mmCIF file of C-alpha atoms in Angstrom:
data_model
loop_
_atom_site.group_PDB
_atom_site.id
_atom_site.type_symbol
_atom_site.label_atom_id
_atom_site.label_comp_id
_atom_site.label_asym_id
_atom_site.label_seq_id
_atom_site.Cartn_x
_atom_site.Cartn_y
_atom_site.Cartn_z
ATOM 1 C CA MET A 286 14.752 7.178 -14.431
ATOM 2 C CA PRO A 287 16.077 10.443 -15.884
ATOM 3 C CA SER A 288 13.714 13.350 -15.535
ATOM 4 C CA LYS A 289 12.104 14.969 -18.533
ATOM 5 C CA PHE A 290 13.364 18.345 -17.288
ATOM 6 C CA ALA A 291 17.007 17.231 -17.414
ATOM 7 C CA LYS A 292 16.592 16.082 -21.030
ATOM 8 C CA VAL A 293 14.877 19.298 -22.117
ATOM 9 C CA GLN A 294 17.388 21.446 -20.255
ATOM 10 C CA LYS A 295 20.267 19.654 -21.969
ATOM 11 C CA GLN A 296 18.684 20.116 -25.390
ATOM 12 C CA VAL A 297 18.012 23.803 -24.782
ATOM 13 C CA SER A 298 21.519 24.462 -23.457
ATOM 14 C CA LYS A 299 23.049 22.780 -26.516
ATOM 15 C CA LYS A 300 20.921 24.928 -28.756
ATOM 16 C CA LYS A 301 21.520 28.213 -26.923
ATOM 17 C CA GLY A 302 25.117 27.619 -25.890
ATOM 18 C CA ALA A 303 26.605 28.351 -22.475
ATOM 19 C CA ALA A 304 24.468 31.442 -21.834
ATOM 20 C CA LEU A 305 20.986 30.194 -21.004
ATOM 21 C CA ALA A 306 19.088 33.492 -21.239
ATOM 22 C CA LEU A 307 15.563 32.779 -22.371
ATOM 23 C CA HIS A 308 12.679 35.091 -23.074
ATOM 24 C CA GLU A 309 9.812 34.562 -20.648
ATOM 25 C CA ASN A 310 7.371 33.277 -23.281
ATOM 26 C CA SER A 311 9.797 31.675 -25.701
ATOM 27 C CA ARG A 312 9.244 28.143 -26.985
ATOM 28 C CA ASP A 313 12.203 26.844 -25.018
ATOM 29 C CA ALA A 314 10.934 28.441 -21.801
ATOM 30 C CA LEU A 315 7.539 26.843 -22.380
ATOM 31 C CA ARG A 316 9.204 23.461 -22.978
ATOM 32 C CA LEU A 317 11.165 23.817 -19.733
ATOM 33 C CA ARG A 318 8.043 24.787 -17.748
ATOM 34 C CA SER A 319 6.026 21.891 -19.133
ATOM 35 C CA ALA A 320 8.888 19.462 -18.395
ATOM 36 C CA VAL A 321 9.051 20.677 -14.782
ATOM 37 C CA ALA A 322 5.264 20.337 -14.470
ATOM 38 C CA ARG A 323 5.405 16.795 -15.873
ATOM 39 C CA ASP A 324 8.181 15.758 -13.481
ATOM 40 C CA ASP A 325 6.182 17.185 -10.576
ATOM 41 C CA ARG A 326 3.017 15.361 -11.684
ATOM 42 C CA VAL A 327 4.878 12.056 -12.105
ATOM 43 C CA ALA A 328 6.443 12.421 -8.655
ATOM 44 C CA ARG A 329 3.073 13.219 -7.021
ATOM 45 C CA LEU A 330 1.348 10.280 -8.689
ATOM 46 C CA GLY A 331 4.196 7.940 -7.738
ATOM 47 C CA ALA A 332 4.037 9.068 -4.122
ATOM 48 C CA MET A 333 0.266 8.631 -4.082
ATOM 49 C CA ARG A 334 0.568 5.124 -5.561
ATOM 50 C CA GLU A 335 3.186 4.174 -2.958
ATOM 51 C CA LYS A 336 0.963 5.487 -0.172
ATOM 52 C CA MET A 337 -1.944 3.380 -1.463
ATOM 53 C CA ASN A 338 0.303 0.316 -1.742
ATOM 54 C CA ASP A 339 1.596 0.763 1.835
ATOM 55 C CA VAL A 340 -1.695 -0.592 3.205
ATOM 56 C CA TYR A 341 -1.167 -3.875 1.378
ATOM 57 C CA LEU A 342 2.575 -3.987 2.075
ATOM 58 C CA ASN A 343 1.967 -3.581 5.819
ATOM 59 C CA ARG A 344 -0.671 -6.319 5.663
ATOM 60 C CA ILE A 345 1.697 -8.728 3.924
ATOM 61 C CA VAL A 346 4.537 -7.911 6.346
ATOM 62 C CA PHE A 347 2.169 -8.709 9.220
ATOM 63 C CA LEU A 348 1.106 -11.978 7.574
ATOM 64 C CA GLN A 349 4.738 -12.865 6.865
ATOM 65 C CA ASP A 350 5.361 -12.789 10.621
ATOM 66 C CA GLU A 351 2.427 -15.164 11.149
ATOM 67 C CA ILE A 352 3.896 -18.005 9.074
ATOM 68 C CA PRO A 353 4.287 -21.065 11.323
ATOM 69 C CA ASP A 354 7.903 -21.928 12.127
ATOM 70 C CA PRO A 355 7.904 -25.479 10.859
ATOM 71 C CA LEU A 356 6.502 -24.484 7.470
ATOM 72 C CA ARG A 357 3.026 -25.957 7.009
ATOM 73 C CA PRO A 358 -0.218 -24.735 5.422
ATOM 74 C CA LEU A 359 -2.688 -23.159 7.835
ATOM 75 C CA THR A 360 -6.149 -24.589 8.454
ATOM 76 C CA ASP A 361 -9.320 -22.567 7.846
ATOM 77 C CA ALA A 362 -9.652 -21.823 11.563
ATOM 78 C CA GLU A 363 -6.032 -20.638 11.769
ATOM 79 C CA VAL A 364 -6.501 -18.358 8.746
ATOM 80 C CA HIS A 365 -9.533 -16.724 10.388
ATOM 81 C CA GLU A 366 -7.582 -16.423 13.636
ATOM 82 C CA VAL A 367 -4.720 -14.648 11.819
ATOM 83 C CA ILE A 368 -7.185 -12.277 10.140
ATOM 84 C CA ALA A 369 -8.842 -11.520 13.484
ATOM 85 C CA LYS A 370 -5.416 -10.853 14.996
ATOM 86 C CA TYR A 371 -4.639 -8.477 12.107
ATOM 87 C CA LEU A 372 -7.929 -6.641 12.602
ATOM 88 C CA ARG A 373 -7.204 -6.200 16.345
ATOM 89 C CA ARG A 374 -3.632 -4.946 15.890
ATOM 90 C CA GLU A 375 -4.536 -1.291 16.630
ATOM 91 C CA ASP A 376 -6.747 -1.949 19.665
ATOM 92 C CA GLU A 377 -4.062 -0.927 22.186
ATOM 93 C CA ALA A 378 -3.409 2.355 20.393
ATOM 94 C CA MET A 379 -7.162 3.047 20.277
ATOM 95 C CA ALA A 380 -7.513 2.345 23.998
ATOM 96 C CA ALA A 381 -4.571 4.654 24.776
ATOM 97 C CA LEU A 382 -6.066 7.451 22.678
ATOM 98 C CA LYS A 383 -9.435 7.049 24.405
ATOM 99 C CA ALA A 384 -7.803 7.019 27.848
ATOM 100 C CA GLU A 385 -5.792 10.199 27.326
ATOM 101 C CA ARG A 386 -8.767 12.143 25.956
ATOM 102 C CA ARG A 387 -10.456 14.310 28.551
ATOM 103 C CA PRO A 388 -14.190 13.848 29.121
ATOM 104 C CA GLY A 389 -16.326 16.010 26.873
ATOM 105 C CA ARG A 390 -13.571 16.553 24.300
ATOM 106 C CA PRO A 391 -13.959 15.473 20.682
ATOM 107 C CA LYS A 392 -12.020 12.551 19.265
ATOM 108 C CA SER A 393 -8.537 13.274 18.018
ATOM 109 C CA THR A 394 -7.855 13.087 14.297
ATOM 110 C CA LYS A 395 -5.652 10.048 14.810
ATOM 111 C CA GLN A 396 -8.407 8.232 16.690
ATOM 112 C CA THR A 397 -10.946 9.066 13.978
ATOM 113 C CA LEU A 398 -8.593 7.802 11.271
ATOM 114 C CA LEU A 399 -7.932 4.571 13.188
ATOM 115 C CA GLU A 400 -11.670 3.987 13.622
ATOM 116 C CA GLN A 401 -12.279 4.565 9.914
ATOM 117 C CA GLN A 402 -9.459 2.180 9.043
ATOM 118 C CA GLN A 403 -10.860 -0.495 11.358
ATOM 119 C CA ASP A 404 -14.369 -0.082 9.913
ATOM 120 C CA GLN A 405 -13.031 -0.342 6.366
ATOM 121 C CA GLU A 406 -11.005 -3.474 7.180
ATOM 122 C CA GLN A 407 -14.001 -5.043 8.947
ATOM 123 C CA LYS A 408 -16.194 -4.410 5.882
ATOM 124 C CA GLU A 409 -13.482 -5.877 3.663
ATOM 125 C CA TYR A 410 -13.418 -8.998 5.866
ATOM 126 C CA GLU A 411 -17.185 -9.376 5.499
ATOM 127 C CA SER A 412 -17.009 -9.123 1.707
ATOM 128 C CA GLY A 413 -13.627 -10.788 1.141
ATOM 129 C CA PHE A 414 -10.310 -10.079 2.881
ATOM 130 C CA TRP A 415 -7.454 -9.934 0.340
ATOM 131 C CA MET A 416 -4.370 -11.875 1.447
ATOM 132 C CA PRO A 417 -1.749 -14.361 0.242
ATOM 133 C CA ASP A 418 -2.975 -17.945 0.178
ATOM 134 C CA MET A 419 -1.783 -19.153 3.592
ATOM 135 C CA GLN A 420 -3.105 -22.643 2.817
ATOM 136 C CA SER A 421 -0.635 -23.206 -0.004
ATOM 137 C CA GLU A 422 2.833 -24.396 0.925
ATOM 138 C CA ALA A 423 4.368 -22.926 -2.256
ATOM 139 C CA THR A 424 2.936 -19.483 -1.460
ATOM 140 C CA LEU A 425 4.134 -19.702 2.137
ATOM 141 C CA THR A 426 7.670 -20.547 0.966
ATOM 142 C CA LYS A 427 7.702 -17.564 -1.411
ATOM 143 C CA LEU A 428 6.227 -15.317 1.289
ATOM 144 C CA ARG A 429 8.869 -16.371 3.799
ATOM 145 C CA ASN A 430 11.642 -15.487 1.312
ATOM 146 C CA TRP A 431 10.030 -12.150 0.355
ATOM 147 C CA LYS A 432 12.307 -9.132 0.976
ATOM 148 C CA GLY A 433 9.653 -6.388 1.250
ATOM 149 C CA GLU A 434 9.507 -5.170 -2.350
ATOM 150 C CA TRP A 435 6.179 -4.441 -4.037
ATOM 151 C CA ILE A 436 7.271 -5.803 -7.397
ATOM 152 C CA ALA A 437 8.290 -9.142 -5.855
ATOM 153 C CA LEU A 438 4.728 -9.853 -4.670
ATOM 154 C CA SER A 439 3.332 -10.876 -8.053
ATOM 155 C CA PRO A 440 4.465 -14.558 -7.971
ATOM 156 C CA LEU A 441 2.505 -15.231 -4.770
ATOM 157 C CA GLY A 442 -0.951 -16.763 -4.916
ATOM 158 C CA TYR A 443 -3.754 -14.627 -3.452
ATOM 159 C CA VAL A 444 -7.223 -15.304 -2.137
ATOM 160 C CA ARG A 445 -10.154 -13.398 -0.697
ATOM 161 C CA VAL A 446 -11.463 -14.906 2.525
ATOM 162 C CA ASN A 447 -14.766 -13.682 3.915
ATOM 163 C CA LYS A 448 -16.187 -13.934 7.392
ATOM 164 C CA SER A 449 -18.562 -16.785 6.520
ATOM 165 C CA GLY A 450 -15.597 -18.959 5.513
ATOM 166 C CA ASN A 451 -15.786 -18.762 1.735
ATOM 167 C CA LYS A 452 -12.458 -18.582 -0.069
ATOM 168 C CA LYS A 453 -12.105 -17.237 -3.597
ATOM 169 C CA GLU A 454 -9.030 -16.899 -5.847
ATOM 170 C CA SER A 455 -7.820 -13.331 -6.299
ATOM 171 C CA ALA A 456 -5.222 -11.451 -8.311
ATOM 172 C CA PHE A 457 -2.313 -9.142 -7.687
ATOM 173 C CA PRO A 458 -2.510 -6.184 -7.294
ATOM 174 C CA PRO A 459 -5.842 -6.080 -5.449
ATOM 175 C CA LYS A 460 -8.640 -4.408 -7.375
ATOM 176 C CA GLY A 461 -11.605 -3.310 -5.296
ATOM 177 C CA ALA A 462 -13.794 -5.595 -3.254
ATOM 178 C CA ALA A 463 -14.402 -9.300 -3.725
#
């Protein structure tokens, strides 16, 4: 996508000619500054959106690895087992961080962040864990062929599975809790 700044700069240079000497508060200088600010804002928001989407991308990559080799839908017990395995994926890192911390010292930032992440995921599991429908053969086929792109996730079917065993249809992209 071409930046707004490049467009404005091209228009101003055509208007002014080769010498691009602008007054500090001229209209063209203001246009250039606002175009730079817009490009910066768009880049920041895009990076923030990607960072938020990484949580779900990592989850789906993990679940993609859990697809059974002879392709078959998972049972309810297997789905809960996969979710429990996903929730325990950082336990070794947590144990290592606890072991290397000296007695009487506060928790490291990384350990605090991991604990917060685990608490948040545990609460999500209690209310409804968002995931692709692992009990649908069509979804499993699409998930197996998925190449890791966010935009390619929309054709998959999604559900929210809670700890008590209830399963509810969900949408893509995930919006809040169940």
